[in-house]
Coordinates of N, CA, C and O in Angstrom, one line a residue:
M4 N 119.1 -64.0 -12.1 CA 119.0 -64.3 -13.5 C 117.6 -64.7 -13.7 O 117.0 -65.5 -13.0
K5 N 117.0 -64.1 -14.8 CA 115.6 -64.4 -15.1 C 115.6 -65.7 -16.0 O 116.2 -65.6 -17.1
V6 N 114.8 -66.7 -15.6 CA 114.7 -67.9 -16.4 C 113.3 -68.1 -16.8 O 112.4 -68.3 -15.9
A7 N 113.0 -68.2 -18.1 CA 111.7 -68.6 -18.6 C 111.6 -70.1 -18.6 O 112.4 -70.7 -19.4
V8 N 110.7 -70.7 -17.9 CA 110.5 -72.1 -17.9 C 109.2 -72.3 -18.8 O 108.1 -71.8 -18.5
I9 N 109.5 -73.0 -19.9 CA 108.4 -73.1 -21.0 C 107.8 -74.5 -20.8 O 108.5 -75.5 -21.0
L10 N 106.5 -74.6 -20.5 CA 105.8 -75.8 -20.5 C 105.2 -76.1 -21.8 O 104.4 -75.4 -22.4
A11 N 105.8 -77.1 -22.5 CA 105.6 -77.3 -23.9 C 104.4 -78.1 -24.4 O 104.1 -78.2 -25.6
S12 N 103.7 -78.7 -23.5 CA 102.5 -79.5 -23.9 C 101.2 -78.8 -23.7 O 101.0 -78.1 -22.7
N13 N 100.3 -79.1 -24.6 CA 98.9 -78.6 -24.4 C 97.9 -79.7 -24.5 O 96.7 -79.5 -24.6
R14 N 98.4 -80.9 -24.5 CA 97.6 -82.1 -24.6 C 96.6 -82.2 -23.4 O 97.0 -82.0 -22.3
E15 N 95.4 -82.7 -23.7 CA 94.4 -82.9 -22.7 C 94.9 -84.0 -21.8 O 95.4 -85.0 -22.2
G16 N 94.8 -83.8 -20.5 CA 95.3 -84.8 -19.5 C 96.8 -84.9 -19.4 O 97.3 -85.9 -18.9
R17 N 97.4 -83.9 -19.8 CA 98.9 -83.9 -19.9 C 99.6 -84.1 -18.5 O 99.0 -83.7 -17.5
F18 N 100.8 -84.7 -18.6 CA 101.6 -84.9 -17.4 C 102.5 -83.8 -17.1 O 103.2 -83.7 -16.1
A19 N 102.6 -82.8 -18.1 CA 103.6 -81.7 -18.0 C 103.5 -80.9 -16.7 O 104.6 -80.6 -16.2
P20 N 102.4 -80.6 -16.1 CA 102.4 -79.8 -14.9 C 103.1 -80.5 -13.7 O 103.7 -79.9 -12.9
V21 N 103.0 -81.9 -13.7 CA 103.7 -82.6 -12.7 C 105.2 -82.4 -12.8 O 106.0 -82.1 -11.8
V22 N 105.8 -82.5 -14.0 CA 107.2 -82.4 -14.2 C 107.6 -80.9 -14.0 O 108.6 -80.7 -13.4
A23 N 106.8 -80.0 -14.5 CA 107.1 -78.6 -14.3 C 107.1 -78.2 -12.9 O 108.1 -77.5 -12.4
D24 N 106.2 -78.6 -12.1 CA 106.1 -78.3 -10.7 C 107.3 -78.9 -10.0 O 107.9 -78.2 -9.1
W25 N 107.7 -80.1 -10.3 CA 108.9 -80.7 -9.7 C 110.1 -79.9 -10.0 O 110.9 -79.5 -9.1
F26 N 110.3 -79.5 -11.3 CA 111.4 -78.7 -11.7 C 111.4 -77.3 -11.0 O 112.5 -76.9 -10.5
L27 N 110.3 -76.6 -11.0 CA 110.2 -75.3 -10.3 C 110.5 -75.4 -8.8 O 111.1 -74.5 -8.3
S28 N 110.2 -76.5 -8.2 CA 110.6 -76.7 -6.8 C 112.1 -76.8 -6.6 O 112.6 -76.4 -5.6
R29 N 112.8 -77.3 -7.6 CA 114.3 -77.3 -7.6 C 114.9 -75.9 -7.8 O 115.9 -75.6 -7.3
T30 N 114.2 -75.1 -8.7 CA 114.8 -73.8 -8.9 C 114.6 -72.9 -7.7 O 115.4 -72.0 -7.5
A31 N 113.6 -73.2 -6.9 CA 113.3 -72.4 -5.7 C 114.5 -72.4 -4.7 O 114.8 -71.4 -4.1
G32 N 115.3 -73.4 -4.7 CA 116.4 -73.5 -3.8 C 117.7 -73.2 -4.4 O 118.8 -73.3 -3.8
H33 N 117.7 -72.7 -5.7 CA 118.9 -72.4 -6.4 C 119.1 -70.9 -6.3 O 118.3 -70.1 -6.8
P34 N 120.2 -70.4 -5.8 CA 120.4 -69.0 -5.6 C 120.5 -68.2 -6.9 O 121.1 -68.7 -7.9
G35 N 119.9 -67.0 -6.9 CA 120.1 -66.2 -8.1 C 119.2 -66.4 -9.3 O 119.4 -65.9 -10.3
I36 N 118.2 -67.3 -9.1 CA 117.3 -67.6 -10.2 C 115.9 -67.2 -9.9 O 115.3 -67.5 -8.9
E37 N 115.3 -66.4 -10.8 CA 113.9 -66.0 -10.8 C 113.2 -66.6 -12.0 O 113.7 -66.4 -13.1
T38 N 112.2 -67.4 -11.8 CA 111.5 -68.1 -12.9 C 110.2 -67.4 -13.3 O 109.5 -66.8 -12.5
D39 N 109.9 -67.6 -14.5 CA 108.6 -67.2 -15.1 C 108.1 -68.4 -15.9 O 108.7 -68.8 -16.9
L40 N 107.0 -69.0 -15.5 CA 106.4 -70.2 -16.2 C 105.6 -69.7 -17.3 O 104.6 -68.9 -17.2
I41 N 105.9 -70.2 -18.5 CA 105.2 -69.8 -19.8 C 104.6 -71.2 -20.2 O 105.3 -72.1 -20.6
D42 N 103.3 -71.2 -20.2 CA 102.5 -72.5 -20.6 C 102.0 -72.3 -22.0 O 101.1 -71.4 -22.2
V43 N 102.4 -73.1 -22.9 CA 101.9 -73.0 -24.3 C 100.4 -73.2 -24.4 O 99.8 -72.7 -25.3
A44 N 99.8 -74.0 -23.4 CA 98.4 -74.2 -23.5 C 97.6 -72.9 -23.2 O 96.4 -72.9 -23.6
E45 N 98.2 -71.9 -22.6 CA 97.5 -70.7 -22.3 C 97.7 -69.6 -23.4 O 97.1 -68.6 -23.4
L46 N 98.6 -69.8 -24.4 CA 99.0 -68.8 -25.3 C 98.0 -68.6 -26.5 O 97.8 -67.5 -26.9
E47 N 97.5 -69.7 -27.0 CA 96.6 -69.7 -28.2 C 97.2 -68.8 -29.3 O 96.5 -68.0 -29.9
L48 N 98.5 -69.0 -29.7 CA 99.1 -68.4 -30.8 C 98.5 -69.0 -32.1 O 98.4 -70.2 -32.2
P49 N 98.3 -68.2 -33.1 CA 97.8 -68.8 -34.4 C 98.9 -69.6 -35.0 O 100.1 -69.3 -34.8
F50 N 98.5 -70.6 -35.8 CA 99.5 -71.4 -36.5 C 100.0 -70.8 -37.8 O 101.0 -71.2 -38.4
A51 N 99.2 -69.9 -38.4 CA 99.7 -69.3 -39.6 C 100.6 -68.1 -39.3 O 100.1 -67.1 -38.7
L52 N 101.8 -68.2 -39.6 CA 102.8 -67.1 -39.3 C 102.7 -66.0 -40.4 O 102.4 -66.3 -41.5
T53 N 102.9 -64.8 -39.9 CA 102.8 -63.6 -40.8 C 103.8 -62.6 -40.3 O 104.1 -62.5 -39.1
Y54 N 104.4 -61.8 -41.2 CA 105.3 -60.7 -40.8 C 104.5 -59.5 -40.4 O 105.0 -58.5 -39.9
R55 N 103.2 -59.4 -40.7 CA 102.3 -58.3 -40.4 C 101.1 -58.8 -39.6 O 100.0 -58.8 -40.2
P56 N 101.3 -59.2 -38.4 CA 100.2 -59.7 -37.6 C 99.1 -58.6 -37.3 O 99.5 -57.4 -37.1
G57 N 97.9 -59.0 -37.4 CA 96.8 -58.1 -37.1 C 96.7 -57.8 -35.6 O 97.4 -58.4 -34.8
P58 N 95.8 -56.9 -35.2 CA 95.6 -56.5 -33.8 C 95.4 -57.7 -32.8 O 96.0 -57.7 -31.7
D59 N 94.6 -58.7 -33.2 CA 94.3 -59.8 -32.3 C 95.6 -60.6 -32.1 O 95.9 -61.0 -31.0
V60 N 96.4 -60.9 -33.1 CA 97.6 -61.6 -33.0 C 98.6 -60.8 -32.2 O 99.4 -61.3 -31.4
Q61 N 98.7 -59.5 -32.5 CA 99.6 -58.6 -31.7 C 99.3 -58.7 -30.2 O 100.2 -58.7 -29.4
A62 N 98.0 -58.7 -29.9 CA 97.6 -58.8 -28.5 C 98.1 -60.1 -27.9 O 98.5 -60.2 -26.7
R63 N 97.9 -61.2 -28.6 CA 98.4 -62.5 -28.1 C 99.9 -62.6 -27.9 O 100.4 -63.1 -26.9
L64 N 100.6 -62.0 -28.9 CA 102.0 -62.0 -28.8 C 102.5 -61.1 -27.6 O 103.5 -61.4 -27.0
A65 N 101.8 -60.0 -27.4 CA 102.1 -59.1 -26.3 C 102.1 -59.8 -24.9 O 102.7 -59.3 -24.0
S66 N 101.3 -60.9 -24.8 CA 101.3 -61.6 -23.6 C 102.5 -62.5 -23.3 O 102.7 -62.9 -22.2
V67 N 103.3 -62.7 -24.4 CA 104.4 -63.6 -24.2 C 105.7 -63.1 -24.7 O 106.8 -63.3 -24.1
S68 N 105.7 -62.3 -25.7 CA 107.0 -61.8 -26.3 C 107.9 -61.0 -25.3 O 109.1 -61.3 -25.2
P69 N 107.3 -60.1 -24.6 CA 108.1 -59.4 -23.6 C 108.7 -60.3 -22.5 O 109.8 -60.1 -22.0
R70 N 108.0 -61.3 -22.2 CA 108.5 -62.3 -21.2 C 109.7 -63.1 -21.7 O 110.6 -63.3 -21.0
L71 N 109.6 -63.5 -23.0 CA 110.7 -64.2 -23.6 C 111.9 -63.2 -23.7 O 113.1 -63.6 -23.4
A72 N 111.7 -62.0 -24.1 CA 112.7 -61.0 -24.3 C 113.4 -60.7 -23.0 O 114.7 -60.5 -22.9
A73 N 112.7 -60.7 -21.9 CA 113.2 -60.3 -20.6 C 114.1 -61.5 -20.0 O 114.9 -61.3 -19.1
A74 N 113.9 -62.7 -20.5 CA 114.6 -63.8 -19.9 C 116.1 -63.8 -20.3 O 116.4 -63.5 -21.4
D75 N 116.9 -64.2 -19.3 CA 118.3 -64.4 -19.6 C 118.6 -65.8 -20.0 O 119.7 -66.0 -20.6
A76 N 117.7 -66.7 -19.8 CA 117.9 -68.1 -20.1 C 116.5 -68.8 -20.2 O 115.5 -68.2 -19.7
F77 N 116.5 -70.0 -20.7 CA 115.3 -70.7 -20.9 C 115.5 -72.2 -20.4 O 116.5 -72.8 -20.6
V78 N 114.4 -72.8 -19.9 CA 114.3 -74.2 -19.7 C 113.0 -74.7 -20.3 O 112.0 -74.2 -20.0
V79 N 113.2 -75.6 -21.2 CA 112.0 -76.1 -21.9 C 111.7 -77.5 -21.3 O 112.5 -78.4 -21.3
V80 N 110.5 -77.6 -20.8 CA 109.9 -78.8 -20.2 C 109.1 -79.4 -21.3 O 108.0 -78.9 -21.6
T81 N 109.6 -80.5 -21.9 CA 108.9 -81.1 -23.0 C 108.6 -82.6 -23.0 O 109.5 -83.3 -22.5
P82 N 107.5 -83.0 -23.4 CA 107.3 -84.4 -23.6 C 107.8 -84.8 -25.0 O 108.2 -83.9 -25.8
E83 N 107.7 -86.0 -25.3 CA 108.1 -86.5 -26.7 C 106.8 -87.0 -27.3 O 106.1 -87.9 -26.7
Y84 N 106.4 -86.4 -28.4 CA 105.2 -86.8 -29.1 C 105.7 -87.4 -30.5 O 106.3 -86.6 -31.3
N85 N 105.4 -88.6 -30.8 CA 105.8 -89.2 -32.1 C 107.3 -88.9 -32.4 O 107.6 -88.5 -33.5
H86 N 108.2 -89.2 -31.5 CA 109.6 -89.0 -31.6 C 110.1 -87.6 -31.8 O 111.2 -87.3 -32.3
S87 N 109.3 -86.6 -31.4 CA 109.7 -85.2 -31.5 C 109.0 -84.4 -30.4 O 108.4 -85.0 -29.5
F88 N 109.0 -83.1 -30.6 CA 108.4 -82.2 -29.6 C 107.1 -81.7 -30.1 O 106.7 -81.8 -31.2
P89 N 106.2 -81.2 -29.2 CA 104.9 -80.8 -29.5 C 104.8 -79.6 -30.5 O 105.6 -78.6 -30.4
A90 N 103.8 -79.6 -31.3 CA 103.6 -78.5 -32.3 C 103.5 -77.1 -31.6 O 104.0 -76.1 -32.2
P91 N 102.7 -77.0 -30.5 CA 102.6 -75.7 -29.9 C 103.9 -75.0 -29.5 O 104.1 -73.8 -29.5
L92 N 104.9 -75.9 -29.1 CA 106.2 -75.4 -28.8 C 106.9 -74.8 -30.0 O 107.4 -73.7 -30.0
K93 N 106.8 -75.5 -31.1 CA 107.4 -75.1 -32.4 C 106.8 -73.8 -32.8 O 107.4 -72.8 -33.3
N94 N 105.5 -73.7 -32.6 CA 104.8 -72.5 -33.0 C 105.3 -71.3 -32.1 O 105.5 -70.2 -32.7
L95 N 105.4 -71.5 -30.8 CA 105.9 -70.4 -30.0 C 107.3 -70.0 -30.4 O 107.6 -68.8 -30.5
I96 N 108.2 -71.0 -30.7 CA 109.5 -70.7 -31.1 C 109.5 -69.9 -32.4 O 110.2 -68.9 -32.5
D97 N 108.7 -70.3 -33.4 CA 108.7 -69.7 -34.7 C 108.2 -68.3 -34.7 O 108.5 -67.5 -35.6
W98 N 107.3 -67.9 -33.8 CA 106.8 -66.6 -33.7 C 107.8 -65.6 -33.2 O 107.6 -64.4 -33.2
H99 N 109.0 -66.1 -32.7 CA 110.0 -65.2 -32.2 C 111.4 -65.5 -32.8 O 111.6 -66.6 -33.3
R100 N 112.2 -64.6 -32.7 CA 113.6 -64.7 -33.2 C 114.6 -64.1 -32.3 O 115.4 -64.8 -31.7
A101 N 114.6 -62.8 -32.2 CA 115.6 -62.1 -31.4 C 115.5 -62.5 -29.9 O 116.5 -62.5 -29.2
E102 N 114.3 -62.9 -29.5 CA 114.1 -63.2 -28.1 C 115.0 -64.4 -27.7 O 115.3 -64.6 -26.5
W103 N 115.3 -65.3 -28.6 CA 116.1 -66.5 -28.3 C 117.6 -66.3 -28.4 O 118.4 -67.0 -27.9
Q104 N 118.0 -65.3 -29.2 CA 119.4 -65.1 -29.6 C 120.4 -64.9 -28.4 O 120.1 -64.1 -27.6
A105 N 121.5 -65.6 -28.5 CA 122.6 -65.5 -27.5 C 122.1 -65.7 -26.1 O 122.6 -65.0 -25.2
K106 N 121.3 -66.7 -25.9 CA 120.8 -67.1 -24.6 C 120.9 -68.6 -24.5 O 120.7 -69.3 -25.5
P107 N 121.1 -69.1 -23.3 CA 121.2 -70.5 -23.1 C 119.8 -71.2 -23.0 O 118.8 -70.5 -22.5
V108 N 119.7 -72.4 -23.5 CA 118.4 -73.2 -23.4 C 118.8 -74.5 -22.8 O 119.6 -75.2 -23.3
A109 N 118.1 -74.9 -21.7 CA 118.2 -76.2 -21.1 C 116.9 -77.0 -21.3 O 115.9 -76.4 -21.6
F110 N 117.0 -78.3 -21.1 CA 115.9 -79.1 -21.3 C 115.6 -80.1 -20.2 O 116.5 -80.7 -19.7
V111 N 114.3 -80.2 -19.9 CA 113.8 -81.2 -19.0 C 112.8 -81.9 -19.8 O 111.8 -81.4 -20.2
S112 N 113.0 -83.2 -20.0 CA 112.1 -84.0 -20.9 C 111.6 -85.2 -20.2 O 112.1 -85.7 -19.2
Y113 N 110.5 -85.7 -20.7 CA 109.8 -86.8 -20.2 C 109.1 -87.6 -21.3 O 108.8 -87.1 -22.3
G114 N 108.8 -88.8 -21.0 CA 108.1 -89.7 -21.9 C 108.2 -91.1 -21.6 O 108.4 -91.5 -20.4
G115 N 108.1 -92.0 -22.6 CA 108.2 -93.4 -22.3 C 109.6 -93.9 -22.2 O 110.4 -93.3 -21.5
V116 N 110.0 -94.9 -23.0 CA 111.3 -95.5 -22.9 C 112.4 -94.5 -23.2 O 113.5 -94.5 -22.5
S117 N 112.2 -93.5 -24.1 CA 113.3 -92.6 -24.5 C 113.4 -91.4 -23.5 O 114.3 -90.6 -23.6
G118 N 112.4 -91.2 -22.7 CA 112.4 -90.1 -21.7 C 112.3 -88.7 -22.4 O 112.7 -87.8 -21.8
G119 N 111.9 -88.7 -23.6 CA 111.8 -87.4 -24.3 C 113.1 -86.9 -24.9 O 113.1 -85.8 -25.5
L120 N 114.1 -87.8 -24.9 CA 115.4 -87.3 -25.5 C 115.4 -87.1 -27.0 O 116.2 -86.3 -27.5
R121 N 114.5 -87.8 -27.7 CA 114.5 -87.5 -29.1 C 113.9 -86.1 -29.4 O 114.3 -85.4 -30.3
A122 N 112.9 -85.7 -28.6 CA 112.4 -84.4 -28.7 C 113.5 -83.3 -28.4 O 113.6 -82.3 -29.1
V123 N 114.3 -83.6 -27.4 CA 115.4 -82.7 -27.1 C 116.4 -82.6 -28.3 O 116.9 -81.5 -28.6
E124 N 116.7 -83.7 -28.9 CA 117.7 -83.7 -30.0 C 117.2 -82.8 -31.1 O 117.9 -82.1 -31.8
H125 N 115.9 -82.9 -31.4 CA 115.3 -82.1 -32.5 C 115.3 -80.6 -32.1 O 115.6 -79.7 -32.9
L126 N 115.0 -80.3 -30.8 CA 115.0 -78.9 -30.3 C 116.4 -78.3 -30.4 O 116.5 -77.1 -30.6
R127 N 117.4 -79.1 -30.2 CA 118.8 -78.6 -30.3 C 119.0 -78.0 -31.7 O 119.7 -76.9 -31.8
Q128 N 118.6 -78.6 -32.7 CA 118.8 -78.1 -34.1 C 118.0 -76.8 -34.3 O 118.5 -75.9 -34.9
V129 N 116.8 -76.8 -33.8 CA 115.9 -75.6 -33.9 C 116.6 -74.4 -33.2 O 116.7 -73.3 -33.8
F130 N 117.0 -74.6 -32.0 CA 117.5 -73.5 -31.2 C 118.9 -73.1 -31.8 O 119.3 -71.9 -31.7
A131 N 119.7 -74.0 -32.3 CA 121.0 -73.6 -32.9 C 120.7 -72.7 -34.1 O 121.4 -71.7 -34.3
E132 N 119.7 -72.9 -34.9 CA 119.3 -72.0 -36.0 C 119.0 -70.6 -35.5 O 119.2 -69.6 -36.2
L133 N 118.5 -70.5 -34.3 CA 118.1 -69.2 -33.7 C 119.2 -68.6 -32.9 O 119.0 -67.6 -32.2
H134 N 120.4 -69.1 -33.0 CA 121.6 -68.6 -32.3 C 121.5 -68.7 -30.8 O 122.0 -67.9 -30.1
A135 N 120.7 -69.7 -30.3 CA 120.7 -69.9 -28.9 C 121.7 -71.0 -28.6 O 122.1 -71.8 -29.5
V136 N 122.1 -71.1 -27.3 CA 123.1 -72.1 -26.9 C 122.4 -73.1 -26.1 O 121.9 -72.9 -25.0
S137 N 122.3 -74.4 -26.6 CA 121.7 -75.4 -25.9 C 122.7 -76.1 -25.0 O 123.9 -76.3 -25.3
L138 N 122.3 -76.4 -23.7 CA 123.2 -77.0 -22.8 C 123.2 -78.5 -23.0 O 122.2 -79.1 -23.4
R139 N 124.4 -79.1 -22.8 CA 124.6 -80.5 -23.1 C 123.8 -81.4 -22.1 O 123.1 -82.3 -22.4
D140 N 123.9 -81.1 -20.8 CA 123.3 -81.9 -19.8 C 121.8 -81.6 -19.6 O 121.4 -80.4 -19.6
T141 N 121.0 -82.6 -19.5 CA 119.5 -82.5 -19.4 C 119.0 -83.2 -18.2 O 119.8 -83.9 -17.5
V142 N 117.8 -83.0 -17.9 CA 117.1 -83.9 -16.9 C 116.0 -84.6 -17.7 O 115.3 -84.0 -18.5
S143 N 116.0 -85.9 -17.6 CA 115.1 -86.8 -18.4 C 114.4 -87.8 -17.6 O 115.1 -88.5 -16.8
F144 N 113.1 -87.9 -17.8 CA 112.3 -88.9 -17.1 C 111.8 -90.0 -18.0 O 110.9 -89.7 -18.8
H145 N 112.4 -91.1 -17.9 CA 112.0 -92.3 -18.7 C 110.8 -93.0 -18.0 O 110.8 -93.2 -16.8
N146 N 109.7 -93.3 -18.7 CA 108.5 -93.8 -18.1 C 108.0 -92.9 -17.0 O 107.8 -93.4 -15.9
A147 N 107.9 -91.7 -17.3 CA 107.7 -90.7 -16.3 C 106.5 -90.9 -15.3 O 106.6 -90.6 -14.1
G148 N 105.4 -91.4 -15.8 CA 104.2 -91.6 -15.0 C 104.5 -92.5 -13.8 O 103.8 -92.3 -12.8
A149 N 105.4 -93.4 -14.0 CA 105.6 -94.4 -12.9 C 106.6 -93.8 -11.8 O 106.8 -94.4 -10.8
L150 N 107.2 -92.7 -12.1 CA 108.3 -92.2 -11.3 C 107.8 -91.2 -10.2 O 108.6 -90.9 -9.3
F151 N 106.6 -90.8 -10.3 CA 106.0 -89.8 -9.4 C 104.9 -90.4 -8.6 O 104.1 -91.2 -9.1
D152 N 104.7 -89.9 -7.3 CA 103.5 -90.4 -6.6 C 102.3 -89.5 -6.9 O 102.4 -88.6 -7.7
D153 N 101.2 -89.8 -6.2 CA 100.0 -89.1 -6.5 C 100.0 -87.6 -6.1 O 99.2 -86.9 -6.6
E154 N 101.0 -87.2 -5.3 CA 101.1 -85.8 -5.0 C 102.2 -85.1 -5.8 O 102.5 -84.0 -5.6
G155 N 102.7 -85.8 -6.8 CA 103.7 -85.2 -7.7 C 105.1 -85.2 -7.2 O 105.9 -84.5 -7.8
R156 N 105.4 -86.0 -6.2 CA 106.7 -86.1 -5.7 C 107.4 -87.3 -6.4 O 106.9 -88.3 -6.6
H157 N 108.7 -87.0 -6.7 CA 109.5 -88.1 -7.4 C 109.8 -89.2 -6.3 O 110.1 -88.8 -5.2
K158 N 109.6 -90.4 -6.7 CA 109.7 -91.5 -5.7 C 111.2 -91.8 -5.3 O 111.4 -92.3 -4.2
D159 N 112.1 -91.5 -6.2 CA 113.5 -91.8 -5.9 C 114.3 -90.6 -6.4 O 114.9 -90.6 -7.5
P160 N 114.3 -89.4 -5.7 CA 114.8 -88.2 -6.2 C 116.3 -87.9 -6.3 O 116.8 -87.0 -6.8
V161 N 117.1 -88.8 -5.7 CA 118.5 -88.5 -5.5 C 119.2 -88.2 -6.9 O 119.8 -87.2 -7.1
A162 N 119.1 -89.1 -7.9 CA 119.7 -88.9 -9.2 C 119.2 -87.7 -9.9 O 119.9 -86.9 -10.5
V163 N 117.9 -87.6 -9.9 CA 117.3 -86.5 -10.7 C 117.5 -85.1 -10.0 O 117.6 -84.1 -10.7
D164 N 117.5 -85.1 -8.7 CA 117.9 -83.9 -8.0 C 119.3 -83.4 -8.3 O 119.6 -82.3 -8.6
A165 N 120.2 -84.4 -8.4 CA 121.6 -84.1 -8.8 C 121.7 -83.6 -10.2 O 122.4 -82.6 -10.5
A166 N 120.9 -84.2 -11.1 CA 120.9 -83.8 -12.5 C 120.3 -82.4 -12.6 O 120.8 -81.5 -13.4
A167 N 119.3 -82.1 -11.9 CA 118.7 -80.7 -11.9 C 119.7 -79.7 -11.4 O 119.8 -78.6 -11.9
K168 N 120.4 -80.0 -10.3 CA 121.4 -79.1 -9.8 C 122.5 -78.8 -10.8 O 122.9 -77.7 -11.1
T169 N 123.0 -79.9 -11.5 CA 124.0 -79.7 -12.6 C 123.4 -78.8 -13.7 O 124.1 -77.8 -14.1
L170 N 122.2 -79.1 -14.1 CA 121.6 -78.3 -15.1 C 121.5 -76.8 -14.7 O 121.8 -75.9 -15.5
L171 N 121.0 -76.6 -13.5 CA 120.8 -75.2 -13.0 C 122.2 -74.5 -12.8 O 122.3 -73.3 -13.1
D172 N 123.2 -75.2 -12.4 CA 124.5 -74.6 -12.3 C 125.0 -74.2 -13.6 O 125.6 -73.1 -13.8
Q173 N 124.9 -75.0 -14.6 CA 125.4 -74.7 -16.0 C 124.5 -73.6 -16.6 O 125.1 -72.7 -17.2
L174 N 123.2 -73.6 -16.4 CA 122.4 -72.6 -16.9 C 122.7 -71.2 -16.3 O 122.8 -70.2 -17.1
T175 N 123.0 -71.2 -15.0 CA 123.4 -70.0 -14.4 C 124.7 -69.4 -15.0 O 124.8 -68.3 -15.3
W176 N 125.7 -70.3 -15.1 CA 127.0 -69.9 -15.7 C 126.8 -69.3 -17.1 O 127.2 -68.2 -17.4
W177 N 126.1 -70.1 -18.0 CA 125.9 -69.6 -19.3 C 125.0 -68.4 -19.4 O 125.3 -67.4 -20.2
G178 N 124.0 -68.3 -18.6 CA 123.1 -67.1 -18.6 C 123.9 -65.9 -18.2 O 123.7 -64.8 -18.8
N179 N 124.6 -66.0 -17.1 CA 125.4 -64.8 -16.7 C 126.5 -64.5 -17.7 O 126.7 -63.3 -18.0
A180 N 127.2 -65.5 -18.2 CA 128.3 -65.2 -19.2 C 127.8 -64.5 -20.4 O 128.4 -63.6 -20.9
L181 N 126.7 -65.0 -21.0 CA 126.1 -64.4 -22.2 C 125.5 -63.1 -21.9 O 125.7 -62.1 -22.8
R182 N 124.9 -62.9 -20.8 CA 124.3 -61.6 -20.5 C 125.5 -60.5 -20.3 O 125.4 -59.4 -20.9
D183 N 126.5 -60.9 -19.6 CA 127.7 -60.0 -19.4 C 128.3 -59.7 -20.8 O 128.7 -58.6 -21.0
A184 N 128.5 -60.7 -21.6 CA 129.1 -60.5 -22.9 C 128.3 -59.6 -23.8 O 128.9 -58.7 -24.5
K185 N 127.0 -59.6 -23.7 CA 126.1 -58.7 -24.5 C 126.2 -57.3 -24.0 O 125.9 -56.4 -24.8
T186 N 126.5 -57.1 -22.7 CA 126.7 -55.7 -22.2 C 128.0 -55.1 -22.8 O 128.0 -53.9 -23.0
V187 N 129.0 -55.9 -23.0 CA 130.3 -55.4 -23.6 C 130.1 -55.2 -25.1 O 130.6 -54.2 -25.6
R188 N 129.5 -56.2 -25.7 CA 129.3 -56.1 -27.2 C 128.0 -56.7 -27.5 O 127.8 -57.9 -27.4
P189 N 127.0 -55.9 -28.0 CA 125.7 -56.4 -28.4 C 125.9 -57.6 -29.4 O 126.7 -57.6 -30.2
Y190 N 125.0 -58.6 -29.2 CA 125.1 -59.7 -30.1 C 124.8 -59.3 -31.6 O 123.9 -58.5 -31.9
G191 N 125.7 -59.8 -32.4 CA 125.5 -59.5 -33.9 C 126.3 -58.3 -34.3 O 126.3 -57.9 -35.5
S192 N 127.0 -57.6 -33.4 CA 127.7 -56.4 -33.8 C 129.1 -56.7 -34.4 O 129.6 -57.8 -34.2

């Protein structure tokens, strides 16, 4: 199953790569999952949406749209900025529609006291509008900076490793179920 892991932060000095690397190391041991890391900081999508993008915008979209379309499922690794998710993630989401439809979306969040869970709750609403299926169980890092050592290893991994396994098991089930259902009956028919 192809899983696009979306790194949602483009902030200077971001902690996102630490969390994403930790999560990707968990997917490596999960059977049947092939990941593709999509980093919003590398996309440089314009913020002005248009139905008729020019050649430059089409070229930028060509670097990401096929990757989203090829994914059977998504995992969004997101911080919480001002009680919500980062603007570059919303921009990536808004530039696409069919790519999200009838696919599962899981969340790995991080932040301060809330662990990014307010960002996840906002994202659930956005993805529901796009006909994606958000998974109930998440992986959340509260006060994330204090949880990892200088090499990016989680200091007490037992609970979060278990949460990641649950998330990946559910994501695999939903991803396979929805992919199989779409082969029998295309979504929207």
